[in-house]
PDB file of N, CA and C in Angstrom:
ATOM      1  N   MET A   1     -11.129 157.230 -44.756  1.00 37.00           N
ATOM      2  CA  MET A   1     -10.976 157.255 -43.320  1.00 37.00           C
ATOM      3  C   MET A   1     -10.025 156.150 -42.893  1.00 37.00           C
ATOM      4  N   ARG A   2      -9.263 156.415 -41.864  1.00 40.00           N
ATOM      5  CA  ARG A   2      -8.287 155.451 -41.374  1.00 40.00           C
ATOM      6  C   ARG A   2      -8.710 154.933 -40.015  1.00 40.00           C
ATOM      7  N   ASP A   3      -8.496 153.644 -39.770  1.00 37.00           N
ATOM      8  CA  ASP A   3      -8.783 153.059 -38.472  1.00 37.00           C
ATOM      9  C   ASP A   3      -7.539 152.993 -37.607  1.00 37.00           C
ATOM     10  N   VAL A   4      -6.373 153.095 -38.213  1.00 39.00           N
ATOM     11  CA  VAL A   4      -5.117 152.975 -37.483  1.00 39.00           C
ATOM     12  C   VAL A   4      -4.548 154.367 -37.255  1.00 39.00           C
ATOM     13  N   ILE A   5      -4.171 154.637 -36.033  1.00 40.00           N
ATOM     14  CA  ILE A   5      -3.582 155.928 -35.692  1.00 40.00           C
ATOM     15  C   ILE A   5      -2.146 155.702 -35.260  1.00 40.00           C
ATOM     16  N   LYS A   6      -1.210 156.383 -35.883  1.00 41.00           N
ATOM     17  CA  LYS A   6       0.199 156.269 -35.528  1.00 41.00           C
ATOM     18  C   LYS A   6       0.559 157.424 -34.605  1.00 41.00           C
ATOM     19  N   LEU A   7       1.224 157.103 -33.514  1.00 40.00           N
ATOM     20  CA  LEU A   7       1.657 158.124 -32.575  1.00 40.00           C
ATOM     21  C   LEU A   7       3.138 158.386 -32.780  1.00 40.00           C
ATOM     22  N   GLN A   8       3.519 159.619 -32.873  1.00 43.00           N
ATOM     23  CA  GLN A   8       4.921 159.955 -33.070  1.00 43.00           C
ATOM     24  C   GLN A   8       5.189 161.316 -32.448  1.00 43.00           C
ATOM     25  N   ARG A   9       6.302 161.433 -31.756  1.00 45.00           N
ATOM     26  CA  ARG A   9       6.693 162.715 -31.186  1.00 45.00           C
ATOM     27  C   ARG A   9       7.419 163.512 -32.267  1.00 45.00           C
ATOM     28  N   ARG A  10       6.970 164.732 -32.510  1.00 47.00           N
ATOM     29  CA  ARG A  10       7.575 165.593 -33.524  1.00 47.00           C
ATOM     30  C   ARG A  10       8.442 166.643 -32.835  1.00 47.00           C
ATOM     31  N   THR A  11       9.546 166.996 -33.466  1.00 48.00           N
ATOM     32  CA  THR A  11      10.451 167.990 -32.895  1.00 48.00           C
ATOM     33  C   THR A  11      10.716 169.089 -33.909  1.00 48.00           C
ATOM     34  N   ALA A  12      11.373 170.143 -33.471  1.00 49.00           N
ATOM     35  CA  ALA A  12      11.693 171.263 -34.358  1.00 49.00           C
ATOM     36  C   ALA A  12      12.600 170.838 -35.496  1.00 49.00           C
ATOM     37  N   SER A  13      13.366 169.756 -35.330  1.00 52.00           N
ATOM     38  CA  SER A  13      14.259 169.316 -36.405  1.00 52.00           C
ATOM     39  C   SER A  13      13.474 168.884 -37.638  1.00 52.00           C
ATOM     40  N   GLY A  14      12.207 168.537 -37.486  1.00 54.00           N
ATOM     41  CA  GLY A  14      11.367 168.180 -38.623  1.00 54.00           C
ATOM     42  C   GLY A  14      11.066 169.365 -39.520  1.00 54.00           C
ATOM     43  N   LEU A  15      11.324 170.583 -39.054  1.00 51.00           N
ATOM     44  CA  LEU A  15      11.087 171.781 -39.845  1.00 51.00           C
ATOM     45  C   LEU A  15      11.933 171.799 -41.107  1.00 51.00           C
ATOM     46  N   GLU A  16      13.142 171.263 -41.044  1.00 56.00           N
ATOM     47  CA  GLU A  16      14.001 171.215 -42.229  1.00 56.00           C
ATOM     48  C   GLU A  16      13.343 170.415 -43.344  1.00 56.00           C
ATOM     49  N   ASP A  17      12.660 169.327 -42.992  1.00 61.00           N
ATOM     50  CA  ASP A  17      11.961 168.528 -43.994  1.00 61.00           C
ATOM     51  C   ASP A  17      10.839 169.334 -44.638  1.00 61.00           C
ATOM     52  N   VAL A  18      10.077 170.072 -43.843  1.00 57.00           N
ATOM     53  CA  VAL A  18       8.973 170.877 -44.371  1.00 57.00           C
ATOM     54  C   VAL A  18       9.491 171.935 -45.330  1.00 57.00           C
ATOM     55  N   LEU A  19      10.603 172.561 -45.013  1.00 63.00           N
ATOM     56  CA  LEU A  19      11.144 173.610 -45.868  1.00 63.00           C
ATOM     57  C   LEU A  19      11.628 173.082 -47.211  1.00 63.00           C
ATOM     58  N   SER A  20      11.863 171.786 -47.326  1.00 71.00           N
ATOM     59  CA  SER A  20      12.333 171.212 -48.587  1.00 71.00           C
ATOM     60  C   SER A  20      11.190 170.782 -49.504  1.00 71.00           C
ATOM     61  N   PHE A  21       9.937 171.008 -49.120  1.00 74.00           N
ATOM     62  CA  PHE A  21       8.790 170.577 -49.919  1.00 74.00           C
ATOM     63  C   PHE A  21       8.574 171.428 -51.163  1.00 74.00           C
ATOM     64  N   GLY A  22       9.170 172.608 -51.248  1.00 81.00           N
ATOM     65  CA  GLY A  22       8.983 173.485 -52.395  1.00 81.00           C
ATOM     66  C   GLY A  22       8.026 174.613 -52.061  1.00 81.00           C
ATOM     67  N   ASP A  23       7.431 175.188 -53.101  1.00 85.00           N
ATOM     68  CA  ASP A  23       6.507 176.306 -52.922  1.00 85.00           C
ATOM     69  C   ASP A  23       5.124 175.814 -52.526  1.00 85.00           C
ATOM     70  N   ILE A  24       4.413 176.615 -51.749  1.00 88.00           N
ATOM     71  CA  ILE A  24       3.017 176.307 -51.427  1.00 88.00           C
ATOM     72  C   ILE A  24       2.184 176.631 -52.656  1.00 88.00           C
ATOM     73  N   VAL A  25       1.403 175.657 -53.127  1.00 92.00           N
ATOM     74  CA  VAL A  25       0.588 175.860 -54.326  1.00 92.00           C
ATOM     75  C   VAL A  25      -0.897 175.978 -54.010  1.00 92.00           C
ATOM     76  N   ALA A  26      -1.315 175.531 -52.823  1.00 92.00           N
ATOM     77  CA  ALA A  26      -2.718 175.639 -52.436  1.00 92.00           C
ATOM     78  C   ALA A  26      -2.829 175.481 -50.928  1.00 92.00           C
ATOM     79  N   SER A  27      -3.848 176.090 -50.368  1.00 93.00           N
ATOM     80  CA  SER A  27      -4.127 175.931 -48.943  1.00 93.00           C
ATOM     81  C   SER A  27      -5.578 176.305 -48.703  1.00 93.00           C
ATOM     82  N   GLY A  28      -6.094 175.905 -47.564  1.00 95.00           N
ATOM     83  CA  GLY A  28      -7.472 176.240 -47.257  1.00 95.00           C
ATOM     84  C   GLY A  28      -7.887 175.721 -45.901  1.00 95.00           C
ATOM     85  N   SER A  29      -9.142 175.947 -45.588  1.00 95.00           N
ATOM     86  CA  SER A  29      -9.697 175.451 -44.337  1.00 95.00           C
ATOM     87  C   SER A  29     -11.192 175.231 -44.510  1.00 95.00           C
ATOM     88  N   ASN A  30     -11.728 174.356 -43.690  1.00 96.00           N
ATOM     89  CA  ASN A  30     -13.162 174.098 -43.661  1.00 96.00           C
ATOM     90  C   ASN A  30     -13.515 173.562 -42.277  1.00 96.00           C
ATOM     91  N   ALA A  31     -14.705 173.025 -42.112  1.00 95.00           N
ATOM     92  CA  ALA A  31     -15.148 172.531 -40.805  1.00 95.00           C
ATOM     93  C   ALA A  31     -14.276 171.390 -40.287  1.00 95.00           C
ATOM     94  N   ASN A  32     -13.545 170.694 -41.172  1.00 94.00           N
ATOM     95  CA  ASN A  32     -12.697 169.571 -40.759  1.00 94.00           C
ATOM     96  C   ASN A  32     -11.281 169.991 -40.380  1.00 94.00           C
ATOM     97  N   GLY A  33     -10.883 171.238 -40.637  1.00 94.00           N
ATOM     98  CA  GLY A  33      -9.540 171.690 -40.275  1.00 94.00           C
ATOM     99  C   GLY A  33      -8.887 172.531 -41.361  1.00 94.00           C
ATOM    100  N   ASP A  34      -7.560 172.612 -41.302  1.00 94.00           N
ATOM    101  CA  ASP A  34      -6.760 173.397 -42.249  1.00 94.00           C
ATOM    102  C   ASP A  34      -5.861 172.470 -43.054  1.00 94.00           C
ATOM    103  N   TRP A  35      -5.465 172.914 -44.253  1.00 93.00           N
ATOM    104  CA  TRP A  35      -4.562 172.104 -45.071  1.00 93.00           C
ATOM    105  C   TRP A  35      -3.654 173.003 -45.906  1.00 93.00           C
ATOM    106  N   VAL A  36      -2.483 172.438 -46.249  1.00 92.00           N
ATOM    107  CA  VAL A  36      -1.506 173.115 -47.112  1.00 92.00           C
ATOM    108  C   VAL A  36      -0.951 172.078 -48.082  1.00 92.00           C
ATOM    109  N   ARG A  37      -0.810 172.450 -49.356  1.00 92.00           N
ATOM    110  CA  ARG A  37      -0.237 171.557 -50.372  1.00 92.00           C
ATOM    111  C   ARG A  37       0.962 172.257 -51.012  1.00 92.00           C
ATOM    112  N   TRP A  38       2.079 171.523 -51.125  1.00 88.00           N
ATOM    113  CA  TRP A  38       3.319 172.054 -51.699  1.00 88.00           C
ATOM    114  C   TRP A  38       3.499 171.574 -53.137  1.00 88.00           C
ATOM    115  N   SER A  39       4.436 172.211 -53.850  1.00 89.00           N
ATOM    116  CA  SER A  39       4.662 171.910 -55.269  1.00 89.00           C
ATOM    117  C   SER A  39       5.151 170.492 -55.513  1.00 89.00           C
ATOM    118  N   ASP A  40       5.751 169.841 -54.523  1.00 87.00           N
ATOM    119  CA  ASP A  40       6.197 168.458 -54.723  1.00 87.00           C
ATOM    120  C   ASP A  40       5.079 167.443 -54.460  1.00 87.00           C
ATOM    121  N   GLY A  41       3.861 167.928 -54.164  1.00 88.00           N
ATOM    122  CA  GLY A  41       2.730 167.038 -53.922  1.00 88.00           C
ATOM    123  C   GLY A  41       2.467 166.750 -52.453  1.00 88.00           C
ATOM    124  N   THR A  42       3.379 167.148 -51.580  1.00 88.00           N
ATOM    125  CA  THR A  42       3.182 166.946 -50.144  1.00 88.00           C
ATOM    126  C   THR A  42       1.973 167.749 -49.678  1.00 88.00           C
ATOM    127  N   GLN A  43       1.151 167.116 -48.878  1.00 91.00           N
ATOM    128  CA  GLN A  43      -0.002 167.800 -48.302  1.00 91.00           C
ATOM    129  C   GLN A  43      -0.041 167.525 -46.805  1.00 91.00           C
ATOM    130  N   ILE A  44      -0.249 168.556 -46.019  1.00 91.00           N
ATOM    131  CA  ILE A  44      -0.380 168.415 -44.574  1.00 91.00           C
ATOM    132  C   ILE A  44      -1.719 168.997 -44.156  1.00 91.00           C
ATOM    133  N   CYS A  45      -2.468 168.204 -43.413  1.00 93.00           N
ATOM    134  CA  CYS A  45      -3.747 168.643 -42.874  1.00 93.00           C
ATOM    135  C   CYS A  45      -3.638 168.729 -41.364  1.00 93.00           C
ATOM    136  N   ARG A  46      -4.334 169.687 -40.775  1.00 92.00           N
ATOM    137  CA  ARG A  46      -4.326 169.852 -39.327  1.00 92.00           C
ATOM    138  C   ARG A  46      -5.760 169.994 -38.853  1.00 92.00           C
ATOM    139  N   SER A  47      -6.110 169.210 -37.847  1.00 91.00           N
ATOM    140  CA  SER A  47      -7.458 169.229 -37.299  1.00 91.00           C
ATOM    141  C   SER A  47      -7.393 169.191 -35.783  1.00 91.00           C
ATOM    142  N   THR A  48      -8.408 169.733 -35.153  1.00 88.00           N
ATOM    143  CA  THR A  48      -8.555 169.614 -33.709  1.00 88.00           C
ATOM    144  C   THR A  48      -9.701 168.653 -33.444  1.00 88.00           C
ATOM    145  N   ILE A  49      -9.400 167.614 -32.694  1.00 83.00           N
ATOM    146  CA  ILE A  49     -10.402 166.604 -32.357  1.00 83.00           C
ATOM    147  C   ILE A  49     -10.499 166.557 -30.844  1.00 83.00           C
ATOM    148  N   ILE A  50     -11.693 166.694 -30.323  1.00 78.00           N
ATOM    149  CA  ILE A  50     -11.889 166.664 -28.878  1.00 78.00           C
ATOM    150  C   ILE A  50     -12.581 165.360 -28.503  1.00 78.00           C
ATOM    151  N   LEU A  51     -11.881 164.547 -27.728  1.00 73.00           N
ATOM    152  CA  LEU A  51     -12.449 163.298 -27.220  1.00 73.00           C
ATOM    153  C   LEU A  51     -12.825 163.528 -25.767  1.00 73.00           C
ATOM    154  N   THR A  52     -14.040 163.212 -25.406  1.00 73.00           N
ATOM    155  CA  THR A  52     -14.489 163.409 -24.030  1.00 73.00           C
ATOM    156  C   THR A  52     -14.760 162.064 -23.373  1.00 73.00           C
ATOM    157  N   GLY A  53     -14.811 162.079 -22.064  1.00 71.00           N
ATOM    158  CA  GLY A  53     -15.139 160.870 -21.320  1.00 71.00           C
ATOM    159  C   GLY A  53     -13.983 159.910 -21.142  1.00 71.00           C
ATOM    160  N   LEU A  54     -12.748 160.349 -21.409  1.00 68.00           N
ATOM    161  CA  LEU A  54     -11.586 159.488 -21.233  1.00 68.00           C
ATOM    162  C   LEU A  54     -10.955 159.757 -19.874  1.00 68.00           C
ATOM    163  N   SER A  55     -10.570 158.711 -19.188  1.00 66.00           N
ATOM    164  CA  SER A  55      -9.840 158.843 -17.934  1.00 66.00           C
ATOM    165  C   SER A  55      -8.383 158.514 -18.216  1.00 66.00           C
ATOM    166  N   ILE A  56      -7.514 159.499 -18.075  1.00 65.00           N
ATOM    167  CA  ILE A  56      -6.109 159.318 -18.415  1.00 65.00           C
ATOM    168  C   ILE A  56      -5.263 159.424 -17.154  1.00 65.00           C
ATOM    169  N   GLU A  57      -4.551 158.358 -16.845  1.00 67.00           N
ATOM    170  CA  GLU A  57      -3.637 158.373 -15.712  1.00 67.00           C
ATOM    171  C   GLU A  57      -2.211 158.480 -16.243  1.00 67.00           C
ATOM    172  N   ASP A  58      -1.306 158.941 -15.392  1.00 60.00           N
ATOM    173  CA  ASP A  58       0.093 159.080 -15.782  1.00 60.00           C
ATOM    174  C   ASP A  58       0.634 157.763 -16.325  1.00 60.00           C
ATOM    175  N   ARG A  59       1.260 157.806 -17.496  1.00 61.00           N
ATOM    176  CA  ARG A  59       1.882 156.669 -18.178  1.00 61.00           C
ATOM    177  C   ARG A  59       0.883 155.596 -18.607  1.00 61.00           C
ATOM    178  N   ALA A  60      -0.371 155.918 -18.635  1.00 65.00           N
ATOM    179  CA  ALA A  60      -1.375 154.936 -19.058  1.00 65.00           C
ATOM    180  C   ALA A  60      -1.541 154.999 -20.568  1.00 65.00           C
ATOM    181  N   GLN A  61      -1.875 153.875 -21.152  1.00 67.00           N
ATOM    182  CA  GLN A  61      -2.197 153.847 -22.575  1.00 67.00           C
ATOM    183  C   GLN A  61      -3.689 154.117 -22.723  1.00 67.00           C
ATOM    184  N   VAL A  62      -4.030 154.908 -23.706  1.00 66.00           N
ATOM    185  CA  VAL A  62      -5.424 155.254 -23.938  1.00 66.00           C
ATOM    186  C   VAL A  62      -5.811 154.785 -25.328  1.00 66.00           C
ATOM    187  N   TRP A  63      -6.917 154.130 -25.425  1.00 68.00           N
ATOM    188  CA  TRP A  63      -7.429 153.671 -26.708  1.00 68.00           C
ATOM    189  C   TRP A  63      -8.785 154.320 -26.945  1.00 68.00           C
ATOM    190  N   ALA A  64      -8.981 154.802 -28.128  1.00 69.00           N
ATOM    191  CA  ALA A  64     -10.262 155.393 -28.485  1.00 69.00           C
ATOM    192  C   ALA A  64     -10.504 155.123 -29.962  1.00 69.00           C
ATOM    193  N   SER A  65     -11.742 155.085 -30.347  1.00 74.00           N
ATOM    194  CA  SER A  65     -12.109 154.883 -31.746  1.00 74.00           C
ATOM    195  C   SER A  65     -12.704 156.186 -32.268  1.00 74.00           C
ATOM    196  N   TYR A  66     -12.257 156.592 -33.441  1.00 77.00           N
ATOM    197  CA  TYR A  66     -12.729 157.847 -34.001  1.00 77.00           C
ATOM    198  C   TYR A  66     -12.634 157.767 -35.521  1.00 77.00           C
ATOM    199  N   SER A  67     -13.656 158.197 -36.218  1.00 83.00           N
ATOM    200  CA  SER A  67     -13.619 158.271 -37.684  1.00 83.00           C
ATOM    201  C   SER A  67     -13.148 159.668 -38.068  1.00 83.00           C
ATOM    202  N   TYR A  68     -12.139 159.725 -38.927  1.00 85.00           N
ATOM    203  CA  TYR A  68     -11.532 161.003 -39.291  1.00 85.00           C
ATOM    204  C   TYR A  68     -11.713 161.285 -40.770  1.00 85.00           C
ATOM    205  N   THR A  69     -12.171 162.473 -41.091  1.00 90.00           N
ATOM    206  CA  THR A  69     -12.246 162.950 -42.466  1.00 90.00           C
ATOM    207  C   THR A  69     -11.332 164.164 -42.572  1.00 90.00           C
ATOM    208  N   PRO A  70     -10.254 164.081 -43.357  1.00 93.00           N
ATOM    209  CA  PRO A  70      -9.329 165.215 -43.457  1.00 93.00           C
ATOM    210  C   PRO A  70      -9.982 166.408 -44.158  1.00 93.00           C
ATOM    211  N   PRO A  71      -9.472 167.611 -43.917  1.00 94.00           N
ATOM    212  CA  PRO A  71     -10.040 168.800 -44.539  1.00 94.00           C
ATOM    213  C   PRO A  71      -9.803 168.890 -46.051  1.00 94.00           C
ATOM    214  N   ALA A  72      -8.880 168.108 -46.592  1.00 95.00           N
ATOM    215  CA  ALA A  72      -8.648 168.035 -48.042  1.00 95.00           C
ATOM    216  C   ALA A  72      -8.375 166.574 -48.390  1.00 95.00           C
ATOM    217  N   ALA A  73      -8.858 166.147 -49.539  1.00 93.00           N
ATOM    218  CA  ALA A  73      -8.699 164.744 -49.947  1.00 93.00           C
ATOM    219  C   ALA A  73      -7.246 164.432 -50.289  1.00 93.00           C
ATOM    220  N   PHE A  74      -6.828 163.212 -49.976  1.00 92.00           N
ATOM    221  CA  PHE A  74      -5.507 162.715 -50.346  1.00 92.00           C
ATOM    222  C   PHE A  74      -5.647 161.790 -51.550  1.00 92.00           C
ATOM    223  N   VAL A  75      -4.605 161.693 -52.367  1.00 90.00           N
ATOM    224  CA  VAL A  75      -4.618 160.821 -53.535  1.00 90.00           C
ATOM    225  C   VAL A  75      -4.600 159.355 -53.117  1.00 90.00           C
ATOM    226  N   GLY A  76      -3.813 159.027 -52.098  1.00 90.00           N
ATOM    227  CA  GLY A  76      -3.685 157.645 -51.641  1.00 90.00           C
ATOM    228  C   GLY A  76      -3.763 157.561 -50.131  1.00 90.00           C
ATOM    229  N   GLU A  77      -3.155 156.509 -49.602  1.00 90.00           N
ATOM    230  CA  GLU A  77      -3.141 156.332 -48.149  1.00 90.00           C
ATOM    231  C   GLU A  77      -2.320 157.431 -47.494  1.00 90.00           C
ATOM    232  N   TYR A  78      -2.619 157.708 -46.258  1.00 87.00           N
ATOM    233  CA  TYR A  78      -1.911 158.750 -45.527  1.00 87.00           C
ATOM    234  C   TYR A  78      -1.719 158.323 -44.077  1.00 87.00           C
ATOM    235  N   ASP A  79      -0.729 158.916 -43.426  1.00 88.00           N
ATOM    236  CA  ASP A  79      -0.459 158.661 -42.013  1.00 88.00           C
ATOM    237  C   ASP A  79      -1.097 159.753 -41.175  1.00 88.00           C
ATOM    238  N   ILE A  80      -1.446 159.401 -39.958  1.00 86.00           N
ATOM    239  CA  ILE A  80      -2.000 160.361 -39.009  1.00 86.00           C
ATOM    240  C   ILE A  80      -1.068 160.433 -37.811  1.00 86.00           C
ATOM    241  N   TYR A  81      -0.680 161.637 -37.433  1.00 83.00           N
ATOM    242  CA  TYR A  81       0.158 161.867 -36.258  1.00 83.00           C
ATOM    243  C   TYR A  81      -0.639 162.697 -35.267  1.00 83.00           C
ATOM    244  N   ILE A  82      -0.594 162.297 -34.016  1.00 79.00           N
ATOM    245  CA  ILE A  82      -1.401 162.946 -32.985  1.00 79.00           C
ATOM    246  C   ILE A  82      -0.506 163.542 -31.913  1.00 79.00           C
ATOM    247  N   SER A  83      -0.849 164.735 -31.486  1.00 78.00           N
ATOM    248  CA  SER A  83      -0.240 165.299 -30.286  1.00 78.00           C
ATOM    249  C   SER A  83      -1.381 165.584 -29.320  1.00 78.00           C
ATOM    250  N   LYS A  84      -1.089 165.499 -28.038  1.00 73.00           N
ATOM    251  CA  LYS A  84      -2.165 165.643 -27.062  1.00 73.00           C
ATOM    252  C   LYS A  84      -2.048 166.951 -26.303  1.00 73.00           C
ATOM    253  N   ALA A  85      -3.185 167.414 -25.856  1.00 71.00           N
ATOM    254  CA  ALA A  85      -3.261 168.561 -24.966  1.00 71.00           C
ATOM    255  C   ALA A  85      -4.309 168.218 -23.923  1.00 71.00           C
ATOM    256  N   LEU A  86      -3.908 168.224 -22.685  1.00 64.00           N
ATOM    257  CA  LEU A  86      -4.837 167.913 -21.605  1.00 64.00           C
ATOM    258  C   LEU A  86      -5.264 169.198 -20.924  1.00 64.00           C
ATOM    259  N   ALA A  87      -6.557 169.326 -20.710  1.00 59.00           N
ATOM    260  CA  ALA A  87      -7.078 170.533 -20.052  1.00 59.00           C
ATOM    261  C   ALA A  87      -6.943 170.430 -18.553  1.00 59.00           C
TER     262      ALA A  87
END
């Protein structure tokens, strides 16, 4: 589990990097989310996390603590990228 969350805006140009990972060798899903592993060892996990009780104002910074377990184990340390969706 990681305590540090890195925020980064992702764009369609990042798709070129994904296409260079090679063939998909494994994928799956469970209660923690979905995952895909490529032949070069790259693994991407995707999860939906719902945080409640946060008050978010325009341009405000929001801090929250959350323990995350990815849907597939990683060999070493990994980065977490978050995108937000407000209801």
